């Protein structure tokens, strides 16, 4: 087995910003309640033509530019998404076509908010084994298209976006060092979009019954999240003989600052080593970890040689964590696009 790691990152966000103040006009809630209970101030909402495939394509194109990789050299695309453009074909195939990655196998991976970290584990194994040479790992979701804007328990939480990583062989002992994947199917009813699949195919009745919207038992998901983010991260770290004290940057799924604070307190990771951007984007599901990784890297919070832990949890219930020894060197300061360009030119 070789080592496989991230050599390029990208992100894409819809243009429209939806603030808590605007949500106050839609349901019985307040900016104060939302911020105190979730840490969210605003989120991005996809327009009609902004989809998981369009955002995923933009994020992946930036990741390829940063890595200096030609689309034809990509031989694997895995897209973590649970809000695909179409039930089939996969969002990964839509992205493959748009990017011109003509030599790539392409498939979606459905693990909800844990989708990107699941896909990173799977993709890095396929590259490390030598079965594939260059993988695009994408997390893309537009959950606001499935949000019930009359349900204050869920409509304040979600935002849309995409993030992507190029995974390639790296120096031995670097890149993805270990991972932990898991699921607890007894929790399928806790977080679900009931309609539109084979169980409740779309019909006038499913629309009348509001079955195409996200339904969530928030308190149960909260308890699960706090417990599993810590446990899974510890398991991943133990697999490579490390502990939470060794972590330079912890990049958790951005669902709720209270979940992140409780989990990192339990782990004993100091707040300055934890990256959060949930205030700006809300919970972008499978996109949250790669968007956070991208921003942490460009802000200089992750440097070459750092030990990074990414962890996600989501509907299923699912969870995934990966430990990485960072391989990319720092890029100059500036805004995202400028930096991605600078990284491309340097290479
Ligand atoms: N504004 C004002 N009041 C609200 C709102 C709101 N937006 N939402 C709920 N409330 C009320 C409730 O009705 C309840 O009132 P009651 O006591 O009169 O019944 C009260 O606030 C407390 O409700 P709780 O549900 O106990 O509030 P909690 O502190 O648990 O916060 C929240 C709710 C934010 C949803 C929290 O449970 C949470 O973050 N859960 C995890 C959700 C999550 O991360 N989901 C994504 C998983 S990833 C994926 O796969 C998509």
mmCIF file with all atom_site columns, N, CA and C in Angstrom, residues 42-97:
data_model
loop_
_atom_site.group_PDB
_atom_site.id
_atom_site.type_symbol
_atom_site.label_atom_id
_atom_site.label_alt_id
_atom_site.label_comp_id
_atom_site.label_asym_id
_atom_site.label_entity_id
_atom_site.label_seq_id
_atom_site.pdbx_PDB_ins_code
_atom_site.Cartn_x
_atom_site.Cartn_y
_atom_site.Cartn_z
_atom_site.occupancy
_atom_site.B_iso_or_equiv
_atom_site.pdbx_formal_charge
_atom_site.auth_seq_id
_atom_site.auth_comp_id
_atom_site.auth_asym_id
_atom_site.auth_atom_id
_atom_site.pdbx_PDB_model_num
ATOM 1   N N  . UNK A 1 42 ? -26.069 33.158 9.468   1.00 0.00 ? 42 UNK A N  1
ATOM 2   C CA . UNK A 1 42 ? -26.597 33.228 8.100   1.00 0.00 ? 42 UNK A CA 1
ATOM 3   C C  . UNK A 1 42 ? -26.228 31.951 7.374   1.00 0.00 ? 42 UNK A C  1
ATOM 4   N N  . UNK A 1 43 ? -26.802 31.759 6.216   1.00 0.00 ? 43 UNK A N  1
ATOM 5   C CA . UNK A 1 43 ? -26.489 30.589 5.401   1.00 0.00 ? 43 UNK A CA 1
ATOM 6   C C  . UNK A 1 43 ? -26.670 30.977 3.941   1.00 0.00 ? 43 UNK A C  1
ATOM 7   N N  . UNK A 1 44 ? -26.133 30.146 3.020   1.00 0.00 ? 44 UNK A N  1
ATOM 8   C CA . UNK A 1 44 ? -26.319 30.379 1.587   1.00 0.00 ? 44 UNK A CA 1
ATOM 9   C C  . UNK A 1 44 ? -27.435 29.473 1.092   1.00 0.00 ? 44 UNK A C  1
ATOM 10  N N  . UNK A 1 45 ? -28.250 30.005 0.192   1.00 0.00 ? 45 UNK A N  1
ATOM 11  C CA . UNK A 1 45 ? -29.391 29.241 -0.329  1.00 0.00 ? 45 UNK A CA 1
ATOM 12  C C  . UNK A 1 45 ? -29.289 29.155 -1.851  1.00 0.00 ? 45 UNK A C  1
ATOM 13  N N  . UNK A 1 46 ? -29.339 27.937 -2.371  1.00 0.00 ? 46 UNK A N  1
ATOM 14  C CA . UNK A 1 46 ? -29.180 27.724 -3.806  1.00 0.00 ? 46 UNK A CA 1
ATOM 15  C C  . UNK A 1 46 ? -30.349 28.293 -4.581  1.00 0.00 ? 46 UNK A C  1
ATOM 16  N N  . UNK A 1 47 ? -30.046 28.929 -5.717  1.00 0.00 ? 47 UNK A N  1
ATOM 17  C CA . UNK A 1 47 ? -31.077 29.384 -6.643  1.00 0.00 ? 47 UNK A CA 1
ATOM 18  C C  . UNK A 1 47 ? -31.520 28.214 -7.513  1.00 0.00 ? 47 UNK A C  1
ATOM 19  N N  . UNK A 1 48 ? -32.458 28.517 -8.415  1.00 0.00 ? 48 UNK A N  1
ATOM 20  C CA . UNK A 1 48 ? -33.043 27.462 -9.253  1.00 0.00 ? 48 UNK A CA 1
ATOM 21  C C  . UNK A 1 48 ? -31.976 26.662 -10.012 1.00 0.00 ? 48 UNK A C  1
ATOM 22  N N  . UNK A 1 49 ? -30.977 27.373 -10.528 1.00 0.00 ? 49 UNK A N  1
ATOM 23  C CA . UNK A 1 49 ? -29.962 26.690 -11.348 1.00 0.00 ? 49 UNK A CA 1
ATOM 24  C C  . UNK A 1 49 ? -28.725 26.278 -10.568 1.00 0.00 ? 49 UNK A C  1
ATOM 25  N N  . UNK A 1 50 ? -28.757 26.470 -9.275  1.00 0.00 ? 50 UNK A N  1
ATOM 26  C CA . UNK A 1 50 ? -27.624 26.032 -8.447  1.00 0.00 ? 50 UNK A CA 1
ATOM 27  C C  . UNK A 1 50 ? -28.007 24.701 -7.807  1.00 0.00 ? 50 UNK A C  1
ATOM 28  N N  . UNK A 1 51 ? -27.227 23.666 -8.117  1.00 0.00 ? 51 UNK A N  1
ATOM 29  C CA . UNK A 1 51 ? -27.559 22.311 -7.661  1.00 0.00 ? 51 UNK A CA 1
ATOM 30  C C  . UNK A 1 51 ? -26.305 21.654 -7.090  1.00 0.00 ? 51 UNK A C  1
ATOM 31  N N  . UNK A 1 52 ? -26.494 20.446 -6.579  1.00 0.00 ? 52 UNK A N  1
ATOM 32  C CA . UNK A 1 52 ? -25.313 19.715 -6.080  1.00 0.00 ? 52 UNK A CA 1
ATOM 33  C C  . UNK A 1 52 ? -24.301 19.531 -7.197  1.00 0.00 ? 52 UNK A C  1
ATOM 34  N N  . UNK A 1 53 ? -24.780 19.241 -8.419  1.00 0.00 ? 53 UNK A N  1
ATOM 35  C CA . UNK A 1 53 ? -23.849 19.035 -9.533  1.00 0.00 ? 53 UNK A CA 1
ATOM 36  C C  . UNK A 1 53 ? -23.160 20.337 -9.941  1.00 0.00 ? 53 UNK A C  1
ATOM 37  N N  . UNK A 1 54 ? -23.909 21.449 -10.003 1.00 0.00 ? 54 UNK A N  1
ATOM 38  C CA . UNK A 1 54 ? -23.271 22.692 -10.453 1.00 0.00 ? 54 UNK A CA 1
ATOM 39  C C  . UNK A 1 54 ? -22.276 23.195 -9.404  1.00 0.00 ? 54 UNK A C  1
ATOM 40  N N  . UNK A 1 55 ? -22.663 23.141 -8.138  1.00 0.00 ? 55 UNK A N  1
ATOM 41  C CA . UNK A 1 55 ? -21.752 23.595 -7.077  1.00 0.00 ? 55 UNK A CA 1
ATOM 42  C C  . UNK A 1 55 ? -20.572 22.625 -6.953  1.00 0.00 ? 55 UNK A C  1
ATOM 43  N N  . UNK A 1 56 ? -20.866 21.316 -7.058  1.00 0.00 ? 56 UNK A N  1
ATOM 44  C CA . UNK A 1 56 ? -19.804 20.305 -6.972  1.00 0.00 ? 56 UNK A CA 1
ATOM 45  C C  . UNK A 1 56 ? -18.801 20.467 -8.109  1.00 0.00 ? 56 UNK A C  1
ATOM 46  N N  . UNK A 1 57 ? -19.301 20.799 -9.294  1.00 0.00 ? 57 UNK A N  1
ATOM 47  C CA . UNK A 1 57 ? -18.413 20.999 -10.447 1.00 0.00 ? 57 UNK A CA 1
ATOM 48  C C  . UNK A 1 57 ? -17.494 22.202 -10.198 1.00 0.00 ? 57 UNK A C  1
ATOM 49  N N  . UNK A 1 58 ? -18.067 23.290 -9.698  1.00 0.00 ? 58 UNK A N  1
ATOM 50  C CA . UNK A 1 58 ? -17.254 24.500 -9.459  1.00 0.00 ? 58 UNK A CA 1
ATOM 51  C C  . UNK A 1 58 ? -16.193 24.238 -8.394  1.00 0.00 ? 58 UNK A C  1
ATOM 52  N N  . UNK A 1 59 ? -16.578 23.548 -7.321  1.00 0.00 ? 59 UNK A N  1
ATOM 53  C CA . UNK A 1 59 ? -15.607 23.247 -6.252  1.00 0.00 ? 59 UNK A CA 1
ATOM 54  C C  . UNK A 1 59 ? -14.511 22.328 -6.778  1.00 0.00 ? 59 UNK A C  1
ATOM 55  N N  . UNK A 1 60 ? -14.901 21.316 -7.560  1.00 0.00 ? 60 UNK A N  1
ATOM 56  C CA . UNK A 1 60 ? -13.925 20.351 -8.081  1.00 0.00 ? 60 UNK A CA 1
ATOM 57  C C  . UNK A 1 60 ? -12.975 21.019 -9.065  1.00 0.00 ? 60 UNK A C  1
ATOM 58  N N  . UNK A 1 61 ? -13.508 21.935 -9.887  1.00 0.00 ? 61 UNK A N  1
ATOM 59  C CA . UNK A 1 61 ? -12.651 22.635 -10.857 1.00 0.00 ? 61 UNK A CA 1
ATOM 60  C C  . UNK A 1 61 ? -11.581 23.434 -10.114 1.00 0.00 ? 61 UNK A C  1
ATOM 61  N N  . UNK A 1 62 ? -11.966 24.074 -9.018  1.00 0.00 ? 62 UNK A N  1
ATOM 62  C CA . UNK A 1 62 ? -10.984 24.841 -8.249  1.00 0.00 ? 62 UNK A CA 1
ATOM 63  C C  . UNK A 1 62 ? -9.942  23.917 -7.611  1.00 0.00 ? 62 UNK A C  1
ATOM 64  N N  . UNK A 1 63 ? -10.406 22.766 -7.094  1.00 0.00 ? 63 UNK A N  1
ATOM 65  C CA . UNK A 1 63 ? -9.468  21.815 -6.471  1.00 0.00 ? 63 UNK A CA 1
ATOM 66  C C  . UNK A 1 63 ? -8.458  21.305 -7.507  1.00 0.00 ? 63 UNK A C  1
ATOM 67  N N  . UNK A 1 64 ? -8.927  21.053 -8.735  1.00 0.00 ? 64 UNK A N  1
ATOM 68  C CA . UNK A 1 64 ? -8.020  20.585 -9.793  1.00 0.00 ? 64 UNK A CA 1
ATOM 69  C C  . UNK A 1 64 ? -6.998  21.667 -10.143 1.00 0.00 ? 64 UNK A C  1
ATOM 70  N N  . UNK A 1 65 ? -7.479  22.937 -10.199 1.00 0.00 ? 65 UNK A N  1
ATOM 71  C CA . UNK A 1 65 ? -6.561  24.042 -10.494 1.00 0.00 ? 65 UNK A CA 1
ATOM 72  C C  . UNK A 1 65 ? -5.493  24.161 -9.407  1.00 0.00 ? 65 UNK A C  1
ATOM 73  N N  . UNK A 1 66 ? -5.940  24.086 -8.147  1.00 0.00 ? 66 UNK A N  1
ATOM 74  C CA . UNK A 1 66 ? -4.989  24.213 -7.040  1.00 0.00 ? 66 UNK A CA 1
ATOM 75  C C  . UNK A 1 66 ? -3.952  23.089 -7.080  1.00 0.00 ? 66 UNK A C  1
ATOM 76  N N  . UNK A 1 67 ? -4.408  21.901 -7.472  1.00 0.00 ? 67 UNK A N  1
ATOM 77  C CA . UNK A 1 67 ? -3.496  20.747 -7.523  1.00 0.00 ? 67 UNK A CA 1
ATOM 78  C C  . UNK A 1 67 ? -2.651  20.749 -8.799  1.00 0.00 ? 67 UNK A C  1
ATOM 79  N N  . UNK A 1 68 ? -3.067  21.556 -9.783  1.00 0.00 ? 68 UNK A N  1
ATOM 80  C CA . UNK A 1 68 ? -2.362  21.548 -11.069 1.00 0.00 ? 68 UNK A CA 1
ATOM 81  C C  . UNK A 1 68 ? -2.599  20.254 -11.834 1.00 0.00 ? 68 UNK A C  1
ATOM 82  N N  . UNK A 1 69 ? -3.803  19.705 -11.709 1.00 0.00 ? 69 UNK A N  1
ATOM 83  C CA . UNK A 1 69 ? -4.131  18.411 -12.329 1.00 0.00 ? 69 UNK A CA 1
ATOM 84  C C  . UNK A 1 69 ? -5.087  18.615 -13.494 1.00 0.00 ? 69 UNK A C  1
ATOM 85  N N  . UNK A 1 70 ? -4.826  17.943 -14.594 1.00 0.00 ? 70 UNK A N  1
ATOM 86  C CA . UNK A 1 70 ? -5.678  18.003 -15.771 1.00 0.00 ? 70 UNK A CA 1
ATOM 87  C C  . UNK A 1 70 ? -6.897  17.083 -15.550 1.00 0.00 ? 70 UNK A C  1
ATOM 88  N N  . UNK A 1 71 ? -8.110  17.538 -15.943 1.00 0.00 ? 71 UNK A N  1
ATOM 89  C CA . UNK A 1 71 ? -9.301  16.696 -15.740 1.00 0.00 ? 71 UNK A CA 1
ATOM 90  C C  . UNK A 1 71 ? -9.151  15.285 -16.327 1.00 0.00 ? 71 UNK A C  1
ATOM 91  N N  . UNK A 1 72 ? -8.415  15.179 -17.426 1.00 0.00 ? 72 UNK A N  1
ATOM 92  C CA . UNK A 1 72 ? -8.268  13.851 -18.065 1.00 0.00 ? 72 UNK A CA 1
ATOM 93  C C  . UNK A 1 72 ? -7.424  12.896 -17.224 1.00 0.00 ? 72 UNK A C  1
ATOM 94  N N  . UNK A 1 73 ? -6.671  13.438 -16.257 1.00 0.00 ? 73 UNK A N  1
ATOM 95  C CA . UNK A 1 73 ? -5.836  12.572 -15.405 1.00 0.00 ? 73 UNK A CA 1
ATOM 96  C C  . UNK A 1 73 ? -6.577  12.024 -14.194 1.00 0.00 ? 73 UNK A C  1
ATOM 97  N N  . UNK A 1 74 ? -7.819  12.506 -13.991 1.00 0.00 ? 74 UNK A N  1
ATOM 98  C CA . UNK A 1 74 ? -8.626  11.998 -12.863 1.00 0.00 ? 74 UNK A CA 1
ATOM 99  C C  . UNK A 1 74 ? -9.231  10.659 -13.292 1.00 0.00 ? 74 UNK A C  1
ATOM 100 N N  . UNK A 1 75 ? -9.052  9.612  -12.480 1.00 0.00 ? 75 UNK A N  1
ATOM 101 C CA . UNK A 1 75 ? -9.649  8.321  -12.861 1.00 0.00 ? 75 UNK A CA 1
ATOM 102 C C  . UNK A 1 75 ? -10.692 7.830  -11.866 1.00 0.00 ? 75 UNK A C  1
ATOM 103 N N  . UNK A 1 76 ? -11.085 8.702  -10.930 1.00 0.00 ? 76 UNK A N  1
ATOM 104 C CA . UNK A 1 76 ? -12.132 8.328  -9.969  1.00 0.00 ? 76 UNK A CA 1
ATOM 105 C C  . UNK A 1 76 ? -12.808 9.591  -9.432  1.00 0.00 ? 76 UNK A C  1
ATOM 106 N N  . UNK A 1 77 ? -14.135 9.593  -9.455  1.00 0.00 ? 77 UNK A N  1
ATOM 107 C CA . UNK A 1 77 ? -14.890 10.697 -8.831  1.00 0.00 ? 77 UNK A CA 1
ATOM 108 C C  . UNK A 1 77 ? -15.889 10.070 -7.863  1.00 0.00 ? 77 UNK A C  1
ATOM 109 N N  . UNK A 1 78 ? -15.806 10.481 -6.592  1.00 0.00 ? 78 UNK A N  1
ATOM 110 C CA . UNK A 1 78 ? -16.820 10.052 -5.621  1.00 0.00 ? 78 UNK A CA 1
ATOM 111 C C  . UNK A 1 78 ? -17.482 11.317 -5.092  1.00 0.00 ? 78 UNK A C  1
ATOM 112 N N  . UNK A 1 79 ? -18.792 11.380 -5.210  1.00 0.00 ? 79 UNK A N  1
ATOM 113 C CA . UNK A 1 79 ? -19.511 12.555 -4.703  1.00 0.00 ? 79 UNK A CA 1
ATOM 114 C C  . UNK A 1 79 ? -20.384 12.154 -3.520  1.00 0.00 ? 79 UNK A C  1
ATOM 115 N N  . UNK A 1 80 ? -20.064 12.676 -2.361  1.00 0.00 ? 80 UNK A N  1
ATOM 116 C CA . UNK A 1 80 ? -20.909 12.495 -1.175  1.00 0.00 ? 80 UNK A CA 1
ATOM 117 C C  . UNK A 1 80 ? -22.069 13.473 -1.290  1.00 0.00 ? 80 UNK A C  1
ATOM 118 N N  . UNK A 1 81 ? -23.266 12.942 -1.439  1.00 0.00 ? 81 UNK A N  1
ATOM 119 C CA . UNK A 1 81 ? -24.444 13.817 -1.501  1.00 0.00 ? 81 UNK A CA 1
ATOM 120 C C  . UNK A 1 81 ? -25.696 13.033 -1.132  1.00 0.00 ? 81 UNK A C  1
ATOM 121 N N  . UNK A 1 82 ? -26.659 13.738 -0.535  1.00 0.00 ? 82 UNK A N  1
ATOM 122 C CA . UNK A 1 82 ? -27.984 13.146 -0.338  1.00 0.00 ? 82 UNK A CA 1
ATOM 123 C C  . UNK A 1 82 ? -29.045 14.072 -0.916  1.00 0.00 ? 82 UNK A C  1
ATOM 124 N N  . UNK A 1 83 ? -28.593 15.031 -1.717  1.00 0.00 ? 83 UNK A N  1
ATOM 125 C CA . UNK A 1 83 ? -29.539 15.879 -2.447  1.00 0.00 ? 83 UNK A CA 1
ATOM 126 C C  . UNK A 1 83 ? -29.079 15.919 -3.901  1.00 0.00 ? 83 UNK A C  1
ATOM 127 N N  . UNK A 1 84 ? -29.089 14.742 -4.551  1.00 0.00 ? 84 UNK A N  1
ATOM 128 C CA . UNK A 1 84 ? -28.587 14.650 -5.923  1.00 0.00 ? 84 UNK A CA 1
ATOM 129 C C  . UNK A 1 84 ? -29.464 15.415 -6.901  1.00 0.00 ? 84 UNK A C  1
ATOM 130 N N  . UNK A 1 85 ? -28.887 15.778 -8.054  1.00 0.00 ? 85 UNK A N  1
ATOM 131 C CA . UNK A 1 85 ? -29.678 16.471 -9.078  1.00 0.00 ? 85 UNK A CA 1
ATOM 132 C C  . UNK A 1 85 ? -30.827 15.586 -9.547  1.00 0.00 ? 85 UNK A C  1
ATOM 133 N N  . UNK A 1 86 ? -30.531 14.289 -9.700  1.00 0.00 ? 86 UNK A N  1
ATOM 134 C CA . UNK A 1 86 ? -31.529 13.330 -10.181 1.00 0.00 ? 86 UNK A CA 1
ATOM 135 C C  . UNK A 1 86 ? -31.359 12.055 -9.358  1.00 0.00 ? 86 UNK A C  1
ATOM 136 N N  . UNK A 1 87 ? -32.465 11.287 -9.175  1.00 0.00 ? 87 UNK A N  1
ATOM 137 C CA . UNK A 1 87 ? -32.332 10.026 -8.436  1.00 0.00 ? 87 UNK A CA 1
ATOM 138 C C  . UNK A 1 87 ? -31.292 9.161  -9.124  1.00 0.00 ? 87 UNK A C  1
ATOM 139 N N  . UNK A 1 88 ? -31.351 9.071  -10.423 1.00 0.00 ? 88 UNK A N  1
ATOM 140 C CA . UNK A 1 88 ? -30.241 8.613  -11.238 1.00 0.00 ? 88 UNK A CA 1
ATOM 141 C C  . UNK A 1 88 ? -30.312 9.353  -12.565 1.00 0.00 ? 88 UNK A C  1
ATOM 142 N N  . UNK A 1 89 ? -29.197 9.538  -13.274 1.00 0.00 ? 89 UNK A N  1
ATOM 143 C CA . UNK A 1 89 ? -27.841 9.116  -12.926 1.00 0.00 ? 89 UNK A CA 1
ATOM 144 C C  . UNK A 1 89 ? -27.271 9.868  -11.725 1.00 0.00 ? 89 UNK A C  1
ATOM 145 N N  . UNK A 1 90 ? -26.124 9.393  -11.267 1.00 0.00 ? 90 UNK A N  1
ATOM 146 C CA . UNK A 1 90 ? -25.515 9.971  -10.066 1.00 0.00 ? 90 UNK A CA 1
ATOM 147 C C  . UNK A 1 90 ? -25.038 11.400 -10.329 1.00 0.00 ? 90 UNK A C  1
ATOM 148 N N  . UNK A 1 91 ? -24.947 12.155 -9.253  1.00 0.00 ? 91 UNK A N  1
ATOM 149 C CA . UNK A 1 91 ? -24.399 13.514 -9.340  1.00 0.00 ? 91 UNK A CA 1
ATOM 150 C C  . UNK A 1 91 ? -22.942 13.456 -9.808  1.00 0.00 ? 91 UNK A C  1
ATOM 151 N N  . UNK A 1 92 ? -22.225 12.406 -9.396  1.00 0.00 ? 92 UNK A N  1
ATOM 152 C CA . UNK A 1 92 ? -20.825 12.250 -9.814  1.00 0.00 ? 92 UNK A CA 1
ATOM 153 C C  . UNK A 1 92 ? -20.733 12.166 -11.344 1.00 0.00 ? 92 UNK A C  1
ATOM 154 N N  . UNK A 1 93 ? -21.709 11.503 -11.988 1.00 0.00 ? 93 UNK A N  1
ATOM 155 C CA . UNK A 1 93 ? -21.689 11.421 -13.456 1.00 0.00 ? 93 UNK A CA 1
ATOM 156 C C  . UNK A 1 93 ? -21.983 12.783 -14.083 1.00 0.00 ? 93 UNK A C  1
ATOM 157 N N  . UNK A 1 94 ? -22.916 13.536 -13.500 1.00 0.00 ? 94 UNK A N  1
ATOM 158 C CA . UNK A 1 94 ? -23.171 14.900 -14.006 1.00 0.00 ? 94 UNK A CA 1
ATOM 159 C C  . UNK A 1 94 ? -21.883 15.724 -13.917 1.00 0.00 ? 94 UNK A C  1
ATOM 160 N N  . UNK A 1 95 ? -21.169 15.586 -12.796 1.00 0.00 ? 95 UNK A N  1
ATOM 161 C CA . UNK A 1 95 ? -19.938 16.367 -12.586 1.00 0.00 ? 95 UNK A CA 1
ATOM 162 C C  . UNK A 1 95 ? -18.852 15.901 -13.562 1.00 0.00 ? 95 UNK A C  1
ATOM 163 N N  . UNK A 1 96 ? -18.744 14.596 -13.751 1.00 0.00 ? 96 UNK A N  1
ATOM 164 C CA . UNK A 1 96 ? -17.738 14.049 -14.675 1.00 0.00 ? 96 UNK A CA 1
ATOM 165 C C  . UNK A 1 96 ? -17.894 14.662 -16.056 1.00 0.00 ? 96 UNK A C  1
ATOM 166 N N  . UNK A 1 97 ? -19.160 14.716 -16.517 1.00 0.00 ? 97 UNK A N  1
ATOM 167 C CA . UNK A 1 97 ? -19.443 15.247 -17.852 1.00 0.00 ? 97 UNK A CA 1
ATOM 168 C C  . UNK A 1 97 ? -19.065 16.730 -17.927 1.00 0.00 ? 97 UNK A C  1
#
